[in-house]
């Protein structure tokens, strides 16, 4: 079921989400199906459970020919529960980000270039991956949602933060 995505300003987006204790329940299956449907419907690169008003440490992400991020490399569709993110070096890189909770806007956000992430899939099996580039960026963005952090809070240079149609007048990037 496609769910409503909360918008920045809603205090539920600022709360710290709680760890999942039981995997593979009917409730969890239905949450994951809703997150998948909602993200797909809105062409999101990822979605965190708090964005649909569920305060649990669950994120989904994946990119394949996404019209909201035409230049991004593919990222496999992933369900990641109770994630742990560990940067593998101090190196950071800047890149454009948007968020379904902040529609119509884009900003340049510094993120760690390379990281290891761990967590569990829908069935409770462990996930342990190394990621870089856009994949690493998406993981950091989605996991930030679990701690109540939205990407505009990480923008340092507000000369590169604004409305999509003003920033990229010659590109077809739709956000809704
Ligand atoms: Ni987001």
PDB file of C-alpha atoms and ligand atoms in Angstrom:
ATOM      1  CA  UNK A   1       0.000   0.000   0.000  1.00  0.00           C
ATOM      2  CA  UNK A   2       1.284   3.453  -0.900  1.00  0.00           C
ATOM      3  CA  UNK A   3       1.585   5.491   2.286  1.00  0.00           C
ATOM      4  CA  UNK A   4       1.749   9.212   2.873  1.00  0.00           C
ATOM      5  CA  UNK A   5       5.301  10.512   3.327  1.00  0.00           C
ATOM      6  CA  UNK A   6       5.742  12.948   6.212  1.00  0.00           C
ATOM      7  CA  UNK A   7       7.244  16.309   5.323  1.00  0.00           C
ATOM      8  CA  UNK A   8      10.051  18.186   7.041  1.00  0.00           C
ATOM      9  CA  UNK A   9       8.559  20.087   9.956  1.00  0.00           C
ATOM     10  CA  UNK A  10       6.671  17.056  11.229  1.00  0.00           C
ATOM     11  CA  UNK A  11       8.186  16.259  14.608  1.00  0.00           C
ATOM     12  CA  UNK A  12       7.970  12.496  13.989  1.00  0.00           C
ATOM     13  CA  UNK A  13      10.852  12.953  11.534  1.00  0.00           C
ATOM     14  CA  UNK A  14      13.039  14.273  14.359  1.00  0.00           C
ATOM     15  CA  UNK A  15      12.615  11.335  16.734  1.00  0.00           C
ATOM     16  CA  UNK A  16      15.187   8.596  17.288  1.00  0.00           C
ATOM     17  CA  UNK A  17      13.766   5.338  15.927  1.00  0.00           C
ATOM     18  CA  UNK A  18      13.745   2.136  17.999  1.00  0.00           C
ATOM     19  CA  UNK A  19      15.492  -1.133  17.090  1.00  0.00           C
ATOM     20  CA  UNK A  20      13.407  -3.947  15.615  1.00  0.00           C
ATOM     21  CA  UNK A  21      13.164  -6.870  18.004  1.00  0.00           C
ATOM     22  CA  UNK A  22      11.114  -9.380  16.027  1.00  0.00           C
ATOM     23  CA  UNK A  23      11.829 -10.157  12.390  1.00  0.00           C
ATOM     24  CA  UNK A  24       9.644 -11.832   9.814  1.00  0.00           C
ATOM     25  CA  UNK A  25       6.337 -10.982  11.506  1.00  0.00           C
ATOM     26  CA  UNK A  26       3.134 -10.117   9.660  1.00  0.00           C
ATOM     27  CA  UNK A  27       3.560  -6.520  10.846  1.00  0.00           C
ATOM     28  CA  UNK A  28       7.111  -6.320   9.500  1.00  0.00           C
ATOM     29  CA  UNK A  29       6.134  -7.872   6.149  1.00  0.00           C
ATOM     30  CA  UNK A  30       3.371  -5.344   5.736  1.00  0.00           C
ATOM     31  CA  UNK A  31       5.641  -2.421   6.748  1.00  0.00           C
ATOM     32  CA  UNK A  32       8.293  -3.518   4.232  1.00  0.00           C
ATOM     33  CA  UNK A  33       5.721  -3.951   1.465  1.00  0.00           C
ATOM     34  CA  UNK A  34       4.348  -0.456   2.148  1.00  0.00           C
ATOM     35  CA  UNK A  35       7.845   1.049   2.189  1.00  0.00           C
ATOM     36  CA  UNK A  36       8.662  -0.648  -1.107  1.00  0.00           C
ATOM     37  CA  UNK A  37       5.426   0.500  -2.763  1.00  0.00           C
ATOM     38  CA  UNK A  38       5.739   4.071  -1.474  1.00  0.00           C
ATOM     39  CA  UNK A  39       9.372   4.433  -2.526  1.00  0.00           C
ATOM     40  CA  UNK A  40       8.667   2.975  -5.963  1.00  0.00           C
ATOM     41  CA  UNK A  41       5.580   5.146  -6.500  1.00  0.00           C
ATOM     42  CA  UNK A  42       7.545   8.324  -5.728  1.00  0.00           C
ATOM     43  CA  UNK A  43      10.739   7.212  -7.521  1.00  0.00           C
ATOM     44  CA  UNK A  44      12.684   7.475  -4.283  1.00  0.00           C
ATOM     45  CA  UNK A  45      16.250   6.191  -4.003  1.00  0.00           C
ATOM     46  CA  UNK A  46      15.411   5.120  -0.481  1.00  0.00           C
ATOM     47  CA  UNK A  47      12.921   5.420   2.318  1.00  0.00           C
ATOM     48  CA  UNK A  48      13.177   5.148   6.085  1.00  0.00           C
ATOM     49  CA  UNK A  49      10.310   3.871   8.253  1.00  0.00           C
ATOM     50  CA  UNK A  50      10.009   7.175  10.210  1.00  0.00           C
ATOM     51  CA  UNK A  51       9.122   8.890   6.910  1.00  0.00           C
ATOM     52  CA  UNK A  52       5.828   7.002   6.918  1.00  0.00           C
ATOM     53  CA  UNK A  53       5.351   7.577  10.626  1.00  0.00           C
ATOM     54  CA  UNK A  54       6.787   4.282  11.907  1.00  0.00           C
ATOM     55  CA  UNK A  55       9.503   4.791  14.529  1.00  0.00           C
ATOM     56  CA  UNK A  56      11.531   1.666  13.815  1.00  0.00           C
ATOM     57  CA  UNK A  57      15.131   1.263  12.575  1.00  0.00           C
ATOM     58  CA  UNK A  58      14.192   0.056   9.107  1.00  0.00           C
ATOM     59  CA  UNK A  59      15.324   1.488   5.766  1.00  0.00           C
ATOM     60  CA  UNK A  60      14.928   0.388   2.167  1.00  0.00           C
ATOM     61  CA  UNK A  61      16.934   1.701  -0.773  1.00  0.00           C
ATOM     62  CA  UNK A  62      17.822   0.905  -4.347  1.00  0.00           C
ATOM     63  CA  UNK A  63      18.494   2.721  -7.604  1.00  0.00           C
ATOM     64  CA  UNK A  64      17.960   1.499 -11.126  1.00  0.00           C
ATOM     65  CA  UNK A  65      17.554   4.067 -13.886  1.00  0.00           C
ATOM     66  CA  UNK A  66      15.898   6.508 -11.468  1.00  0.00           C
ATOM     67  CA  UNK A  67      14.408   9.655 -13.109  1.00  0.00           C
ATOM     68  CA  UNK A  68      14.973  11.646  -9.889  1.00  0.00           C
ATOM     69  CA  UNK A  69      18.699  10.770  -9.999  1.00  0.00           C
ATOM     70  CA  UNK A  70      19.505  10.331 -13.695  1.00  0.00           C
ATOM     71  CA  UNK A  71      23.289  10.295 -13.162  1.00  0.00           C
ATOM     72  CA  UNK A  72      23.440   7.902 -10.209  1.00  0.00           C
ATOM     73  CA  UNK A  73      24.966   4.444 -10.531  1.00  0.00           C
ATOM     74  CA  UNK A  74      22.741   1.439  -9.792  1.00  0.00           C
ATOM     75  CA  UNK A  75      22.348   0.285  -6.203  1.00  0.00           C
ATOM     76  CA  UNK A  76      20.726  -3.118  -5.484  1.00  0.00           C
ATOM     77  CA  UNK A  77      17.308  -2.990  -3.798  1.00  0.00           C
ATOM     78  CA  UNK A  78      18.007  -3.600  -0.120  1.00  0.00           C
ATOM     79  CA  UNK A  79      15.975  -3.947   3.056  1.00  0.00           C
ATOM     80  CA  UNK A  80      18.216  -2.984   5.969  1.00  0.00           C
ATOM     81  CA  UNK A  81      17.052  -3.404   9.557  1.00  0.00           C
ATOM     82  CA  UNK A  82      18.886  -2.145  12.665  1.00  0.00           C
ATOM     83  CA  UNK A  83      21.737  -0.748  10.573  1.00  0.00           C
ATOM     84  CA  UNK A  84      25.225   0.007  11.805  1.00  0.00           C
ATOM     85  CA  UNK A  85      27.318   2.302   9.611  1.00  0.00           C
ATOM     86  CA  UNK A  86      31.061   2.588   9.950  1.00  0.00           C
ATOM     87  CA  UNK A  87      33.108   4.960   7.740  1.00  0.00           C
ATOM     88  CA  UNK A  88      36.236   3.248   6.359  1.00  0.00           C
ATOM     89  CA  UNK A  89      38.226   6.474   6.088  1.00  0.00           C
ATOM     90  CA  UNK A  90      37.906  10.163   6.917  1.00  0.00           C
ATOM     91  CA  UNK A  91      37.557  11.003   3.219  1.00  0.00           C
ATOM     92  CA  UNK A  92      34.349  12.833   2.398  1.00  0.00           C
ATOM     93  CA  UNK A  93      32.811  13.783  -0.923  1.00  0.00           C
ATOM     94  CA  UNK A  94      30.133  16.240  -1.923  1.00  0.00           C
ATOM     95  CA  UNK A  95      27.065  15.247  -3.904  1.00  0.00           C
ATOM     96  CA  UNK A  96      23.518  16.346  -4.620  1.00  0.00           C
ATOM     97  CA  UNK A  97      20.761  14.940  -2.448  1.00  0.00           C
ATOM     98  CA  UNK A  98      17.025  15.182  -2.303  1.00  0.00           C
ATOM     99  CA  UNK A  99      14.504  13.617   0.035  1.00  0.00           C
ATOM    100  CA  UNK A 100      10.881  12.546  -0.305  1.00  0.00           C
ATOM    101  CA  UNK A 101      10.234  14.434   2.946  1.00  0.00           C
ATOM    102  CA  UNK A 102      11.687  17.619   1.425  1.00  0.00           C
ATOM    103  CA  UNK A 103       9.985  17.669  -1.995  1.00  0.00           C
ATOM    104  CA  UNK A 104      11.169  19.944  -4.784  1.00  0.00           C
ATOM    105  CA  UNK A 105      14.563  20.739  -3.268  1.00  0.00           C
ATOM    106  CA  UNK A 106      18.150  19.595  -3.733  1.00  0.00           C
ATOM    107  CA  UNK A 107      21.326  20.372  -1.839  1.00  0.00           C
ATOM    108  CA  UNK A 108      25.002  19.502  -1.836  1.00  0.00           C
ATOM    109  CA  UNK A 109      25.803  17.315   1.160  1.00  0.00           C
ATOM    110  CA  UNK A 110      29.220  16.073   2.296  1.00  0.00           C
ATOM    111  CA  UNK A 111      29.236  12.329   3.062  1.00  0.00           C
ATOM    112  CA  UNK A 112      31.856   9.681   3.809  1.00  0.00           C
ATOM    113  CA  UNK A 113      33.143   8.235   0.537  1.00  0.00           C
ATOM    114  CA  UNK A 114      33.565   4.671   1.710  1.00  0.00           C
ATOM    115  CA  UNK A 115      31.891   2.747   4.471  1.00  0.00           C
ATOM    116  CA  UNK A 116      30.929  -0.630   5.834  1.00  0.00           C
ATOM    117  CA  UNK A 117      27.317  -1.227   6.741  1.00  0.00           C
ATOM    118  CA  UNK A 118      25.805  -4.053   8.668  1.00  0.00           C
ATOM    119  CA  UNK A 119      22.306  -4.973   9.699  1.00  0.00           C
ATOM    120  CA  UNK A 120      19.639  -7.553   8.905  1.00  0.00           C
ATOM    121  CA  UNK A 121      17.400  -8.329   5.960  1.00  0.00           C
ATOM    122  CA  UNK A 122      13.652  -8.960   6.126  1.00  0.00           C
ATOM    123  CA  UNK A 123      14.143 -12.560   7.290  1.00  0.00           C
ATOM    124  CA  UNK A 124      16.654 -11.586   9.978  1.00  0.00           C
ATOM    125  CA  UNK A 125      19.713 -12.743   8.016  1.00  0.00           C
ATOM    126  CA  UNK A 126      22.823 -10.618   8.555  1.00  0.00           C
ATOM    127  CA  UNK A 127      23.940  -8.127   5.902  1.00  0.00           C
ATOM    128  CA  UNK A 128      27.554  -6.961   5.825  1.00  0.00           C
ATOM    129  CA  UNK A 129      28.635  -4.810   2.882  1.00  0.00           C
ATOM    130  CA  UNK A 130      31.206  -2.287   1.807  1.00  0.00           C
ATOM    131  CA  UNK A 131      29.896   0.608  -0.255  1.00  0.00           C
ATOM    132  CA  UNK A 132      31.207   3.738  -1.900  1.00  0.00           C
ATOM    133  CA  UNK A 133      29.977   6.595  -4.054  1.00  0.00           C
ATOM    134  CA  UNK A 134      26.217   7.029  -4.450  1.00  0.00           C
ATOM    135  CA  UNK A 135      25.529   3.705  -2.701  1.00  0.00           C
ATOM    136  CA  UNK A 136      27.408   4.918   0.406  1.00  0.00           C
ATOM    137  CA  UNK A 137      25.602   8.273   0.160  1.00  0.00           C
ATOM    138  CA  UNK A 138      22.145   6.670   0.078  1.00  0.00           C
ATOM    139  CA  UNK A 139      22.969   4.483   3.095  1.00  0.00           C
ATOM    140  CA  UNK A 140      24.129   7.510   5.108  1.00  0.00           C
ATOM    141  CA  UNK A 141      21.089   9.557   4.084  1.00  0.00           C
ATOM    142  CA  UNK A 142      18.593   6.805   4.978  1.00  0.00           C
ATOM    143  CA  UNK A 143      20.285   5.851   8.250  1.00  0.00           C
ATOM    144  CA  UNK A 144      20.348   9.537   9.263  1.00  0.00           C
ATOM    145  CA  UNK A 145      16.524   9.444   9.160  1.00  0.00           C
ATOM    146  CA  UNK A 146      16.617   6.860  11.984  1.00  0.00           C
ATOM    147  CA  UNK A 147      18.342   9.427  14.179  1.00  0.00           C
ATOM    148  CA  UNK A 148      16.024  12.277  13.255  1.00  0.00           C
ATOM    149  CA  UNK A 149      18.482  13.905  10.843  1.00  0.00           C
ATOM    150  CA  UNK A 150      17.274  15.299   7.500  1.00  0.00           C
ATOM    151  CA  UNK A 151      19.814  16.128   4.796  1.00  0.00           C
ATOM    152  CA  UNK A 152      19.301  19.942   4.962  1.00  0.00           C
ATOM    153  CA  UNK A 153      20.766  19.725   8.489  1.00  0.00           C
ATOM    154  CA  UNK A 154      24.012  18.522   6.873  1.00  0.00           C
ATOM    155  CA  UNK A 155      24.193  21.165   4.143  1.00  0.00           C
ATOM    156  CA  UNK A 156      27.198  23.443   4.713  1.00  0.00           C
ATOM    157  CA  UNK A 157      27.046  25.636   1.622  1.00  0.00           C
ATOM    158  CA  UNK A 158      23.562  27.117   1.257  1.00  0.00           C
ATOM    159  CA  UNK A 159      24.504  28.679  -2.091  1.00  0.00           C
ATOM    160  CA  UNK A 160      24.065  25.126  -3.395  1.00  0.00           C
ATOM    161  CA  UNK A 161      20.711  24.355  -1.834  1.00  0.00           C
ATOM    162  CA  UNK A 162      17.452  25.226  -3.552  1.00  0.00           C
ATOM    163  CA  UNK A 163      14.563  24.334  -5.785  1.00  0.00           C
ATOM    164  CA  UNK A 164      15.179  21.793  -8.520  1.00  0.00           C
ATOM    165  CA  UNK A 165      13.740  23.869 -11.360  1.00  0.00           C
ATOM    166  CA  UNK A 166      15.914  26.847 -10.359  1.00  0.00           C
ATOM    167  CA  UNK A 167      19.099  24.816  -9.817  1.00  0.00           C
ATOM    168  CA  UNK A 168      18.753  22.680 -12.962  1.00  0.00           C
ATOM    169  CA  UNK A 169      16.648  24.702 -15.442  1.00  0.00           C
ATOM    170  CA  UNK A 170      17.700  22.596 -18.424  1.00  0.00           C
ATOM    171  CA  UNK A 171      17.146  19.167 -16.906  1.00  0.00           C
ATOM    172  CA  UNK A 172      14.003  17.125 -16.611  1.00  0.00           C
ATOM    173  CA  UNK A 173      14.027  16.092 -12.962  1.00  0.00           C
ATOM    174  CA  UNK A 174      10.622  15.486 -11.469  1.00  0.00           C
ATOM    175  CA  UNK A 175      10.154  15.226  -7.770  1.00  0.00           C
ATOM    176  CA  UNK A 176       6.486  14.482  -7.408  1.00  0.00           C
TER     177      UNK A 176
HETATM  178 NI1  LIG B   1      15.296  11.218   2.885  1.00  0.00          NI
END
